[in-house]
Amino acid sequence: MFGQGLLKGLQITLQELFTKKVTVQYPEESLPLAPRFHGEFVLDVEQCIACSLCANACPNKVIEIETAKLDKKRVLTGYMMRLQYCLFCGLCVEACNKGAIRFSQKFEMAKYFRDQIPLILYKGEPPVQEEQGNTGITAGEAEGTEV
Amino acid sequence: MVENIFVGFAEWLRSLLAAAGLPALFGDIVLMIVKVAGILAFIAISVLWIVYMERKMAAYFQARIGPNRVGPRGLLQTAADMGKLISKEIIIPRAADKIVFLLMPVLIFVPSLLLFAVVPFGKNMIAVDLNVGVFYFFAVASVSTIIFWAGGWASANKYALIGAMRAVAQMISYEVPMVLAILGVIMIVGSMKMSDIINAQQNVWFIFTQPVAFIIYVIAATAETNRTPFDLLEGESEIIAGPFIEYGGMGFAMWFLAEYANLILVSVLATTLFLGGWLAPFGLTFIPSWVWFLLKIYFMIWVFMWFRWTYPRIRVDQLMNFGWKVLVPLSLANIFVTGIGMFIYRAIGW
Ligand code: SF4
Ligand code: SF4
């Protein structure tokens, strides 16, 4: 009969009126994320052996690693990621043999200013015996003014 | 007591002024001003509330929550929107007809305000009970078509012009079936006075004796107020905001608010003509008549919202075809059947 579809439509919307609302009130609550979600990076400094495999795996040269020699052993003094160039492809995470660099579940990475974007995951004091700044960039530059 | 709260207030004001030794004419003028102020307050508050209600209903019909951030349960959302719109710059296009362009958003409220004069808010609560009330209603309501047209024309924008032309075509086409549908009710009552029409529904509401007329009226009223599925004035993908495209800030807000004022008016007419106006159903007379009236118009408004958030829009040619080829013949047939019915009733001496 003509008009049946119109009534059906009204009936469906009326049902929707009383169903449970699907909205998730975002800032207060959020949907669960997948365990392998590509969020912000976290670095396990204890695990990192400063091998730079992650930096070399990166297609965009996002990662900058500073190292220093301490008793013929390389130690990490700085780990900085210029996230504005990052694809979140995960090649760095895959490359790490020690599982030191990982993705977290945090996705709210918006910043108000451009120079706040680079993510500094580690900035340690270089060991006292060694001369400062002989490898990589200095800590001052790692603050990330370059864009 | 509650029933007569407004009428009683008017009487008290009149006697107060008379006691102060002022002439009766002065008392009438003061009372008229008070009535106008009351109606203005009613419009302002209802429009703010209806915009909020529309957004909430839209959300609920789509299983969302809707505005809930500004104020408790989002109640101050419309007020915040209005504040934003008022604070905006008014931009006048260089090619626009400046006077008409600025005048039309103001004038769009005039027909709406004039119409509220004959709205029967409750028993003895009608500002002016004209003996041609319904006729007056349609005569004044049609004027807004010109204002839509002038606003679109003055914008000097092709989208605005197309939108305005659609507005005129649509509003004039649907006025015909609307008036013809109502004729059935007028024939039964034999009067165009609002209070007479309501009192004639003492025993049975006209929605039961004139169901076809009611359906035609609701469809035509949806088209008159330019709401979905007949919202062809606006269309993001083709003519954007139609006649309102060049309006920003308060100018746009006025068009927007007038649209909701018109929604109240068509609901008022539906209530008066078909739903028994202020009359209480099932003898529930302990609830005051004006409360019943408000409940009924808000029910009608809700029905219009229900339509809006259910149906997809139709094309312009479908709109015209439907108006002229379906609704007009149907309303004529309704008049014909009503006439025969009345003749038969009279013949058997009812
Ligand atoms: S996710 Fe990809 S682009 Fe980003 S730092 Fe790792 S390897 Fe480079
Ligand atoms: S994060 Fe992993 S790959 Fe990168 S330097 Fe440290 S240990 Fe090497």
Coordinates of C-alpha atoms and ligand atoms in Angstrom, one line a residue:
Chain A
M1 CA 0.0 0.0 0.0
F2 CA 1.2 3.5 -0.7
G3 CA 2.5 5.2 2.4
Q4 CA 3.4 2.1 4.2
G5 CA 7.1 3.0 3.9
L6 CA 6.5 6.4 5.4
L7 CA 4.8 4.8 8.4
K8 CA 7.6 2.2 8.8
G9 CA 10.1 5.1 8.7
L10 CA 8.3 6.9 11.5
Q11 CA 8.1 3.7 13.5
I12 CA 11.9 3.1 13.2
T13 CA 12.8 6.6 14.3
L14 CA 10.4 6.4 17.2
Q15 CA 12.1 3.2 18.3
E16 CA 15.5 5.0 18.1
L17 CA 14.1 7.8 20.3
F18 CA 13.9 5.3 23.2
T19 CA 17.0 3.1 22.5
K20 CA 20.2 3.5 24.5
K21 CA 22.3 6.3 23.1
V22 CA 25.5 5.2 21.5
T23 CA 27.5 8.4 22.1
V24 CA 30.8 8.0 24.0
Q25 CA 31.4 11.2 26.0
Y26 CA 35.0 11.5 24.7
P27 CA 37.1 13.6 27.0
E28 CA 35.6 11.8 30.0
E29 CA 35.4 8.3 28.5
S30 CA 36.9 6.8 25.4
L31 CA 36.5 3.7 23.4
P32 CA 39.0 0.8 24.1
L33 CA 42.0 0.8 21.8
A34 CA 43.5 -2.2 20.0
P35 CA 46.5 -3.6 21.9
R36 CA 48.8 -3.0 18.9
F37 CA 47.6 0.6 18.5
H38 CA 50.2 3.0 17.1
G39 CA 50.2 5.7 19.6
E40 CA 52.9 7.9 21.1
F41 CA 56.3 6.2 21.6
V42 CA 57.7 5.1 24.9
L43 CA 61.3 4.2 25.4
D44 CA 62.6 1.8 28.0
V45 CA 65.9 3.5 28.7
E46 CA 67.2 0.6 30.8
Q47 CA 66.8 -1.7 27.8
C48 CA 68.2 0.6 25.1
I49 CA 71.8 -0.2 24.1
A50 CA 72.1 2.8 21.8
C51 CA 72.6 0.7 18.7
S52 CA 70.8 3.2 16.4
L53 CA 69.0 0.4 14.6
C54 CA 65.8 2.2 15.1
A55 CA 67.2 5.5 13.7
N56 CA 68.5 3.7 10.6
A57 CA 65.2 1.8 10.0
C58 CA 63.2 5.0 9.9
P59 CA 62.4 6.1 6.4
N60 CA 62.0 9.7 7.5
K61 CA 65.0 10.3 9.7
V62 CA 62.6 11.0 12.6
I63 CA 64.8 9.6 15.3
E64 CA 68.0 11.3 16.5
I65 CA 70.1 9.4 18.9
E66 CA 73.0 10.9 20.9
T67 CA 75.5 8.6 22.3
A68 CA 78.7 8.9 24.4
K69 CA 81.6 6.5 25.0
L70 CA 82.0 5.2 28.5
D71 CA 84.8 2.7 29.0
K72 CA 84.6 1.6 25.4
K73 CA 81.0 1.1 25.8
R74 CA 78.4 3.2 24.0
V75 CA 75.7 4.7 26.2
L76 CA 72.6 6.6 25.3
T77 CA 72.6 10.3 26.2
G78 CA 69.7 11.6 24.1
Y79 CA 66.8 10.2 22.2
M80 CA 64.6 12.6 20.3
M81 CA 61.9 12.0 17.7
R82 CA 60.7 14.7 15.4
L83 CA 57.1 13.5 15.4
Q84 CA 56.0 16.0 12.7
Y85 CA 57.7 13.7 10.2
C86 CA 56.7 10.4 11.7
L87 CA 54.4 8.1 9.8
F88 CA 53.7 5.9 12.8
C89 CA 54.7 3.1 10.5
G90 CA 56.3 1.1 13.2
L91 CA 59.5 0.2 11.4
C92 CA 61.5 1.5 14.3
V93 CA 59.6 -0.6 16.8
E94 CA 60.2 -3.6 14.6
A95 CA 63.9 -2.9 14.2
C96 CA 64.7 -2.7 17.9
N97 CA 66.2 -5.9 19.1
K98 CA 65.8 -5.1 22.7
G99 CA 62.1 -4.1 22.6
A100 CA 63.2 -0.8 24.0
I101 CA 61.1 1.5 21.8
R102 CA 57.4 0.8 21.8
F103 CA 54.1 2.3 21.0
S104 CA 51.8 3.4 23.8
Q105 CA 48.0 3.8 23.8
K106 CA 48.2 7.6 24.1
F107 CA 46.9 9.4 21.0
E108 CA 46.3 12.9 22.2
M109 CA 49.5 14.4 20.8
A110 CA 48.2 17.7 19.5
K111 CA 50.4 20.7 20.6
Y112 CA 49.8 24.4 20.6
F113 CA 53.2 25.3 19.1
R114 CA 55.3 23.7 16.5
D115 CA 58.5 23.6 18.6
Q116 CA 56.7 21.5 21.1
I117 CA 56.2 18.7 18.7
P118 CA 59.6 16.9 18.9
L119 CA 59.3 14.2 21.5
I120 CA 62.2 13.9 23.8
L121 CA 62.3 10.4 25.2
Y122 CA 65.6 10.6 26.9
K123 CA 68.1 13.3 27.7
G124 CA 70.7 12.2 30.1
E125 CA 73.8 13.9 31.4
P126 CA 76.8 12.8 29.4
P127 CA 79.3 10.9 31.6
V128 CA 81.7 13.2 33.3
Q129 CA 85.0 11.6 32.1
E130 CA 84.2 12.2 28.5
E131 CA 84.3 15.4 26.5
Q132 CA 80.9 16.8 25.8
G133 CA 79.3 16.9 22.5
N134 CA 81.6 14.8 20.4
T135 CA 78.9 12.6 19.0
G136 CA 75.6 13.6 17.5
I137 CA 74.0 16.8 18.4
T138 CA 74.2 18.4 21.8
A139 CA 71.4 18.4 24.3
G140 CA 70.7 22.0 23.6
E141 CA 69.9 21.4 20.0
A142 CA 67.8 18.4 20.9
E143 CA 65.3 20.8 22.4
G144 CA 63.9 20.7 18.9
T145 CA 63.8 24.2 17.5
E146 CA 64.6 22.8 14.0
V147 CA 61.5 22.1 12.0
Chain B
M1 CA -7.4 29.5 40.4
V2 CA -4.5 28.5 38.1
E3 CA -7.0 28.4 35.3
N4 CA -7.6 32.1 35.5
I5 CA -4.2 33.2 36.5
F6 CA -3.6 35.3 33.4
V7 CA -7.2 36.4 32.9
G8 CA -7.3 37.3 36.6
F9 CA -4.1 39.3 36.3
A10 CA -5.6 41.3 33.4
E11 CA -8.8 42.0 35.4
W12 CA -6.8 43.0 38.4
L13 CA -4.6 45.4 36.3
R14 CA -7.7 46.9 34.7
S15 CA -9.5 47.5 38.0
L16 CA -6.2 48.9 39.5
L17 CA -6.0 51.5 36.7
A18 CA -9.7 52.3 37.0
A19 CA -9.3 52.7 40.8
A20 CA -6.5 55.2 40.1
G21 CA -9.0 57.3 38.4
L22 CA -7.7 56.8 34.9
P23 CA -10.1 56.7 31.9
A24 CA -11.1 53.3 30.5
L25 CA -9.3 53.9 27.2
F26 CA -6.0 54.3 29.1
G27 CA -6.6 51.1 30.9
D28 CA -7.2 49.3 27.6
I29 CA -4.0 50.7 26.1
V30 CA -2.0 49.6 29.1
L31 CA -3.6 46.1 28.9
M32 CA -2.8 45.9 25.2
I33 CA 0.9 46.7 25.9
V34 CA 1.0 44.1 28.6
K35 CA -0.5 41.5 26.3
V36 CA 2.0 42.4 23.5
A37 CA 4.9 42.1 26.0
G38 CA 3.6 38.8 27.2
I39 CA 3.3 37.5 23.7
L40 CA 6.8 38.7 22.8
A41 CA 8.2 37.0 25.9
F42 CA 6.4 33.8 25.0
I43 CA 7.8 33.9 21.5
A44 CA 11.4 34.6 22.7
I45 CA 11.3 31.8 25.3
S46 CA 9.6 29.3 23.1
V47 CA 11.9 29.9 20.2
L48 CA 15.0 29.5 22.3
W49 CA 13.5 26.3 23.8
I50 CA 12.4 24.9 20.5
V51 CA 15.8 25.3 18.9
Y52 CA 17.3 23.4 21.8
M53 CA 14.5 20.8 21.6
E54 CA 15.1 20.3 17.9
R55 CA 18.7 19.6 18.4
K56 CA 18.0 17.2 21.3
M57 CA 15.3 15.5 19.3
A58 CA 17.5 15.2 16.2
A59 CA 20.1 13.6 18.4
Y60 CA 17.7 11.2 20.1
F61 CA 16.1 10.1 16.8
Q62 CA 19.7 9.2 15.8
A63 CA 20.6 7.5 19.0
R64 CA 22.9 10.3 20.0
I65 CA 22.9 12.6 23.1
G66 CA 22.9 16.0 21.5
P67 CA 24.1 19.3 23.2
N68 CA 25.0 18.6 26.8
R69 CA 28.0 20.9 27.5
V70 CA 26.6 24.4 27.9
G71 CA 24.7 24.7 31.1
P72 CA 22.8 21.9 32.8
R73 CA 21.9 19.2 30.2
G74 CA 23.0 21.7 27.5
L75 CA 20.0 24.0 28.2
L76 CA 22.0 27.2 27.6
Q77 CA 23.2 26.0 24.2
T78 CA 20.8 28.2 22.2
A79 CA 21.6 31.2 24.4
A80 CA 25.3 30.6 23.7
D81 CA 24.7 30.3 20.0
M82 CA 22.7 33.5 20.0
G83 CA 25.4 35.3 21.9
K84 CA 27.9 34.1 19.3
L85 CA 25.7 35.2 16.4
I86 CA 25.0 38.6 17.9
S87 CA 28.7 39.3 18.4
K88 CA 29.5 38.5 14.8
E89 CA 30.2 41.1 12.1
I90 CA 27.4 41.9 9.7
I91 CA 28.8 41.6 6.2
I92 CA 26.9 43.3 3.4
P93 CA 27.9 42.1 -0.1
R94 CA 29.0 44.9 -2.4
A95 CA 26.3 44.3 -5.0
A96 CA 23.5 43.9 -2.5
D97 CA 20.6 46.2 -2.2
K98 CA 21.6 47.4 1.2
I99 CA 18.4 48.7 2.6
V100 CA 16.3 45.7 1.5
F101 CA 19.1 43.4 2.5
L102 CA 19.2 44.7 6.1
L103 CA 15.4 45.3 6.4
M104 CA 14.2 41.8 5.5
P105 CA 15.6 39.9 8.4
V106 CA 13.8 42.4 10.7
L107 CA 10.5 42.3 8.7
I108 CA 10.4 38.5 8.6
F109 CA 9.3 38.7 12.2
V110 CA 6.4 41.1 11.5
P111 CA 3.9 38.5 10.1
S112 CA 4.8 36.1 12.8
L113 CA 4.1 38.7 15.5
L114 CA 0.9 39.8 13.9
L115 CA -0.3 36.2 13.8
F116 CA 0.2 35.7 17.5
A117 CA -2.5 38.3 18.1
V118 CA -5.2 35.7 17.1
V119 CA -3.6 32.8 18.9
P120 CA -6.1 31.4 21.5
F121 CA -3.7 30.6 24.3
G122 CA -6.5 29.5 26.6
K123 CA -10.1 30.2 27.6
N124 CA -10.6 34.0 27.2
M125 CA -6.8 34.3 26.5
I126 CA -6.9 35.5 23.0
A127 CA -5.4 38.9 22.4
V128 CA -7.8 39.8 19.5
D129 CA -10.7 37.4 18.8
L130 CA -11.3 38.4 15.2
N131 CA -14.4 37.1 13.5
V132 CA -12.3 36.3 10.5
G133 CA -9.5 34.8 12.6
V134 CA -8.5 31.9 10.3
F135 CA -8.7 34.1 7.2
Y136 CA -6.6 36.8 8.9
F137 CA -4.1 34.0 9.8
F138 CA -3.7 32.9 6.2
A139 CA -3.7 36.4 4.8
V140 CA -0.9 37.6 7.0
A141 CA 1.1 34.3 6.8
S142 CA 1.3 34.6 3.0
V143 CA 3.1 38.0 3.4
S144 CA 6.2 36.2 4.6
T145 CA 6.6 34.8 1.1
I146 CA 7.4 38.2 -0.2
I147 CA 9.9 38.8 2.5
F148 CA 11.7 35.6 1.7
W149 CA 11.8 36.6 -1.9
A150 CA 13.0 40.2 -1.2
G151 CA 15.7 38.9 1.1
G152 CA 17.0 36.5 -1.6
W153 CA 16.7 39.1 -4.3
A154 CA 18.5 41.8 -2.3
S155 CA 21.5 39.5 -1.6
A156 CA 22.5 39.7 -5.3
N157 CA 23.6 36.1 -5.3
K158 CA 22.5 33.5 -7.7
Y159 CA 22.1 30.8 -5.1
A160 CA 20.1 33.2 -2.9
L161 CA 17.9 34.0 -5.9
I162 CA 17.3 30.4 -6.8
G163 CA 16.5 29.6 -3.2
A164 CA 14.1 32.6 -2.9
M165 CA 12.3 31.5 -6.1
R166 CA 11.9 28.0 -4.7
A167 CA 10.6 29.5 -1.5
V168 CA 8.0 31.4 -3.4
A169 CA 7.0 28.5 -5.6
Q170 CA 6.8 26.1 -2.7
M171 CA 5.0 28.4 -0.2
I172 CA 2.4 29.5 -2.7
S173 CA 1.7 26.0 -4.1
Y174 CA 1.2 24.6 -0.7
E175 CA -0.9 27.4 0.6
V176 CA -3.7 26.3 -1.8
P177 CA -4.2 22.7 -0.4
M178 CA -3.7 24.1 3.1
V179 CA -6.5 26.6 2.8
L180 CA -8.7 24.1 0.9
A181 CA -8.2 21.5 3.6
I182 CA -9.2 23.9 6.4
L183 CA -12.3 24.8 4.5
G184 CA -13.8 21.5 5.6
V185 CA -13.5 22.6 9.2
I186 CA -14.8 26.1 8.5
M187 CA -17.8 24.6 6.7
I188 CA -18.8 22.5 9.7
V189 CA -18.3 25.3 12.2
G190 CA -19.8 28.0 10.0
S191 CA -17.4 30.6 11.5
M192 CA -13.8 31.7 11.1
K193 CA -13.6 32.9 14.7
M194 CA -10.9 31.0 16.6
S195 CA -13.0 30.7 19.8
D196 CA -16.0 29.5 17.8
I197 CA -14.0 26.8 16.1
I198 CA -12.6 25.6 19.4
N199 CA -16.0 25.6 21.1
A200 CA -17.4 23.6 18.2
Q201 CA -15.0 20.8 19.2
Q202 CA -16.6 20.4 22.6
N203 CA -17.8 16.9 21.8
V204 CA -15.4 15.6 19.2
W205 CA -12.2 17.1 17.9
F206 CA -12.1 17.8 14.2
I207 CA -9.2 15.4 13.7
F208 CA -11.7 12.6 14.0
T209 CA -14.4 14.1 11.8
Q210 CA -11.9 15.6 9.3
P211 CA -8.9 13.2 9.3
V212 CA -8.1 13.7 5.6
A213 CA -8.1 17.5 6.1
F214 CA -5.7 17.0 9.1
I215 CA -3.3 15.0 7.1
I216 CA -3.3 17.4 4.2
Y217 CA -2.9 20.3 6.6
V218 CA 0.1 18.7 8.3
I219 CA 1.8 17.9 5.0
A220 CA 1.2 21.4 3.6
A221 CA 2.3 23.0 6.9
T222 CA 5.6 21.1 6.7
A223 CA 6.1 22.5 3.3
E224 CA 5.0 26.0 4.4
T225 CA 7.6 26.0 7.2
N226 CA 10.2 24.7 4.7
R227 CA 11.1 21.7 6.8
T228 CA 12.2 18.3 5.7
P229 CA 11.1 16.5 3.5
F230 CA 10.3 19.8 1.8
D231 CA 13.4 21.8 2.8
L232 CA 14.3 22.7 -0.7
L233 CA 15.2 26.3 0.2
E234 CA 18.5 25.0 1.6
G235 CA 20.7 22.3 0.3
E236 CA 24.4 22.1 1.1
S237 CA 25.2 20.3 -2.1
E238 CA 23.3 22.5 -4.5
I239 CA 22.2 26.0 -3.3
I240 CA 23.9 26.0 0.1
A241 CA 21.8 28.1 2.4
G242 CA 19.3 29.3 -0.2
P243 CA 17.9 32.8 0.4
F244 CA 20.0 33.2 3.6
I245 CA 23.4 32.5 2.0
E246 CA 24.7 36.1 2.3
Y247 CA 23.4 36.6 5.8
G248 CA 25.6 36.2 8.7
G249 CA 25.5 37.0 12.4
M250 CA 22.3 38.5 13.7
G251 CA 20.7 38.7 10.2
F252 CA 21.0 34.9 9.9
A253 CA 19.8 34.5 13.4
M254 CA 16.6 36.4 12.7
W255 CA 15.8 34.2 9.7
F256 CA 16.5 31.2 11.8
L257 CA 14.3 32.3 14.7
A258 CA 11.5 33.3 12.3
E259 CA 11.5 29.8 11.0
Y260 CA 10.9 28.4 14.4
A261 CA 8.3 31.1 15.2
N262 CA 6.5 29.9 12.1
L263 CA 6.7 26.3 13.3
I264 CA 5.0 27.4 16.5
L265 CA 2.3 29.1 14.4
V266 CA 1.5 26.2 12.2
S267 CA 1.3 24.0 15.3
V268 CA -1.0 26.5 16.9
L269 CA -3.3 26.4 13.9
A270 CA -3.3 22.6 13.8
T271 CA -4.1 22.6 17.5
T272 CA -6.9 25.1 17.2
L273 CA -8.5 23.6 14.1
F274 CA -8.1 19.9 14.7
L275 CA -7.0 19.1 18.2
G276 CA -9.6 21.0 20.1
G277 CA -7.5 24.0 21.1
W278 CA -7.6 24.6 24.8
L279 CA -10.3 22.0 25.5
A280 CA -9.3 19.3 27.9
P281 CA -9.7 15.7 26.7
F282 CA -11.3 13.0 28.8
G283 CA -12.8 15.7 31.1
L284 CA -9.4 16.4 32.7
T285 CA -10.5 20.0 33.3
F286 CA -8.6 20.4 36.6
I287 CA -5.5 21.1 34.3
P288 CA -5.8 24.7 33.2
S289 CA -6.9 25.3 29.6
W290 CA -3.6 27.1 28.7
V291 CA -1.6 24.2 29.9
W292 CA -3.6 21.9 27.6
F293 CA -3.0 24.3 24.7
L294 CA 0.7 24.4 25.3
L295 CA 0.9 20.6 25.6
K296 CA -1.0 20.2 22.3
I297 CA 1.1 22.7 20.4
Y298 CA 4.3 21.1 21.7
F299 CA 3.0 17.8 20.7
M300 CA 2.4 19.1 17.1
I301 CA 5.9 20.7 17.1
W302 CA 7.3 17.3 18.2
V303 CA 5.5 15.6 15.3
F304 CA 7.0 18.1 12.9
M305 CA 10.4 17.3 14.3
W306 CA 9.7 13.6 14.0
F307 CA 9.0 14.0 10.3
R308 CA 12.1 16.1 9.9
W309 CA 14.4 13.5 11.3
T310 CA 12.8 10.6 9.6
Y311 CA 12.3 11.5 6.0
P312 CA 14.8 12.2 3.3
R313 CA 14.1 15.3 1.2
I314 CA 12.4 15.2 -2.2
R315 CA 13.1 16.9 -5.5
V316 CA 11.6 20.2 -6.6
D317 CA 9.6 18.6 -9.4
Q318 CA 8.3 15.9 -7.0
L319 CA 7.3 18.6 -4.6
M320 CA 5.3 20.5 -7.2
N321 CA 3.7 17.4 -8.6
F322 CA 2.7 16.2 -5.1
G323 CA 1.3 19.6 -4.2
W324 CA -0.8 20.2 -7.3
K325 CA -1.6 16.7 -8.5
V326 CA -2.2 15.0 -5.2
L327 CA -2.9 17.4 -2.4
V328 CA -5.1 19.9 -4.2
P329 CA -7.5 17.3 -5.7
L330 CA -7.6 15.5 -2.4
S331 CA -8.5 18.6 -0.5
L332 CA -11.2 19.4 -3.1
A333 CA -12.6 15.9 -2.7
N334 CA -12.6 16.4 1.0
I335 CA -14.6 19.6 0.7
F336 CA -17.1 17.8 -1.6
V337 CA -17.5 14.8 0.8
T338 CA -17.8 17.2 3.8
G339 CA -20.5 19.1 2.0
I340 CA -22.5 15.9 1.2
G341 CA -22.0 14.7 4.8
M342 CA -23.3 18.0 6.2
F343 CA -26.3 17.9 3.8
I344 CA -27.2 14.3 4.9
Y345 CA -26.9 15.2 8.6
R346 CA -29.2 18.2 8.0
A347 CA -31.6 16.1 6.0
I348 CA -32.0 13.6 8.8
G349 CA -32.4 16.5 11.2
W350 CA -29.4 16.1 13.5
Ligands
SF4_1 S1 57.1 5.0 13.2 FE1 58.2 4.9 11.2 S2 58.4 7.1 10.7 FE2 57.9 7.0 12.9 S3 59.9 7.0 13.9 FE3 59.3 4.8 13.6 S4 60.2 4.2 11.7 FE4 60.3 6.5 11.7
SF4_2 S1 65.6 1.8 20.9 FE1 66.2 -0.2 20.3 S2 67.0 0.0 18.2 FE2 66.9 2.0 19.1 S3 68.9 2.4 19.9 FE3 67.8 1.6 21.6 S4 68.1 -0.6 21.5 FE4 68.8 0.2 19.6

